[in-house]
């Protein structure tokens, strides 16, 4: 039986290769990968070969927004069984260091994260994974929805980092998948209002379809006098957007910075100091999958509404280049076992 994978042998090219069948170690499960969402980090590695300190230095399999079906289990596995449908948390920590023991396992210095060099991702038909990274999903949840619990987790963590409280007014800058998901989480957590800003009309239209008030980025200038939010979730990563958003915060406001600009960010801290604003950085997530599954399965968050394109494994390269070829696209999902029929 073949175990096909979409391998990036060099920048800008994908080959479909047949890999050896994975073997489960202790506490491992073999998972047949059913759906893989394409993230901006996948596209960055494919195009540029690096993100910050992580550099591609050999063949790499991409994909970390993942779901699948357990087809075999190794010794000592108790949390999943053959046949379980699972959402997959892509980071495997050491579980023994100071950060892990303090509950900050996402900051583990030995974290092995799917599709982050030198670790392969999940654009493959079957892979061995630690059972502690697998979360069983309800029968009514699709594999697509289960895979998108990963970007949804970023939105959940952003809201937690911003200490979002019910009744507060929220601004979200950036109407990409993570921005729209963060906005949905804020609404589900009881925000009294959520406004999403972006420069792309297609993305603003998608936000409108999901019931959000929208605003064109830069429509209101910087400076005092426009304070209309308690929380800012900055999800664009565009230069200057964080500073613009901070001016919109009221006294004691909190901001979570999800989007990371490629260059240093300049902030007017001496002028913003009088508002005593708190700024939190967001590095992935921790302890979010149960919440993500609950939000999706209950219907409080719609993740599949963001999917604009679907591809079989053989067309992975098309999925990775979608954003550069099709401006009116939002989220691509690759199906390693084949796109399911309706």
PDB file of N, CA and C in Angstrom, residues 94 97 99-100 105 107-111:
ATOM      1  N   UNK A  94       8.593  18.643  24.964  1.00  0.00           N
ATOM      2  CA  UNK A  94       9.330  17.599  25.691  1.00  0.00           C
ATOM      3  C   UNK A  94       8.556  17.129  26.912  1.00  0.00           C
ATOM      4  N   UNK A  97      10.528  20.082  30.667  1.00  0.00           N
ATOM      5  CA  UNK A  97      11.296  21.291  30.971  1.00  0.00           C
ATOM      6  C   UNK A  97      10.489  22.237  31.867  1.00  0.00           C
ATOM      7  N   UNK A  99       9.272  25.209  31.258  1.00  0.00           N
ATOM      8  CA  UNK A  99       8.095  25.772  30.603  1.00  0.00           C
ATOM      9  C   UNK A  99       6.967  24.760  30.524  1.00  0.00           C
ATOM     10  N   UNK A 100       7.284  23.532  30.149  1.00  0.00           N
ATOM     11  CA  UNK A 100       6.243  22.498  30.051  1.00  0.00           C
ATOM     12  C   UNK A 100       5.593  22.244  31.406  1.00  0.00           C
ATOM     13  N   UNK A 105       3.698  24.824  27.581  1.00  0.00           N
ATOM     14  CA  UNK A 105       4.362  23.843  26.717  1.00  0.00           C
ATOM     15  C   UNK A 105       4.597  24.372  25.309  1.00  0.00           C
ATOM     16  N   UNK A 107       5.923  27.059  24.595  1.00  0.00           N
ATOM     17  CA  UNK A 107       7.198  27.772  24.629  1.00  0.00           C
ATOM     18  C   UNK A 107       8.364  26.824  24.908  1.00  0.00           C
ATOM     19  N   UNK A 108       8.114  25.536  24.895  1.00  0.00           N
ATOM     20  CA  UNK A 108       9.145  24.532  25.141  1.00  0.00           C
ATOM     21  C   UNK A 108      10.311  24.723  24.163  1.00  0.00           C
ATOM     22  N   UNK A 109      11.550  24.837  24.656  1.00  0.00           N
ATOM     23  CA  UNK A 109      12.683  25.029  23.744  1.00  0.00           C
ATOM     24  C   UNK A 109      12.958  23.824  22.863  1.00  0.00           C
ATOM     25  N   UNK A 110      12.374  22.675  23.190  1.00  0.00           N
ATOM     26  CA  UNK A 110      12.558  21.474  22.373  1.00  0.00           C
ATOM     27  C   UNK A 110      11.275  21.092  21.631  1.00  0.00           C
ATOM     28  N   UNK A 111      10.397  22.054  21.449  1.00  0.00           N
ATOM     29  CA  UNK A 111       9.130  21.796  20.773  1.00  0.00           C
ATOM     30  C   UNK A 111       9.371  21.310  19.337  1.00  0.00           C
TER      31      UNK A 111
END
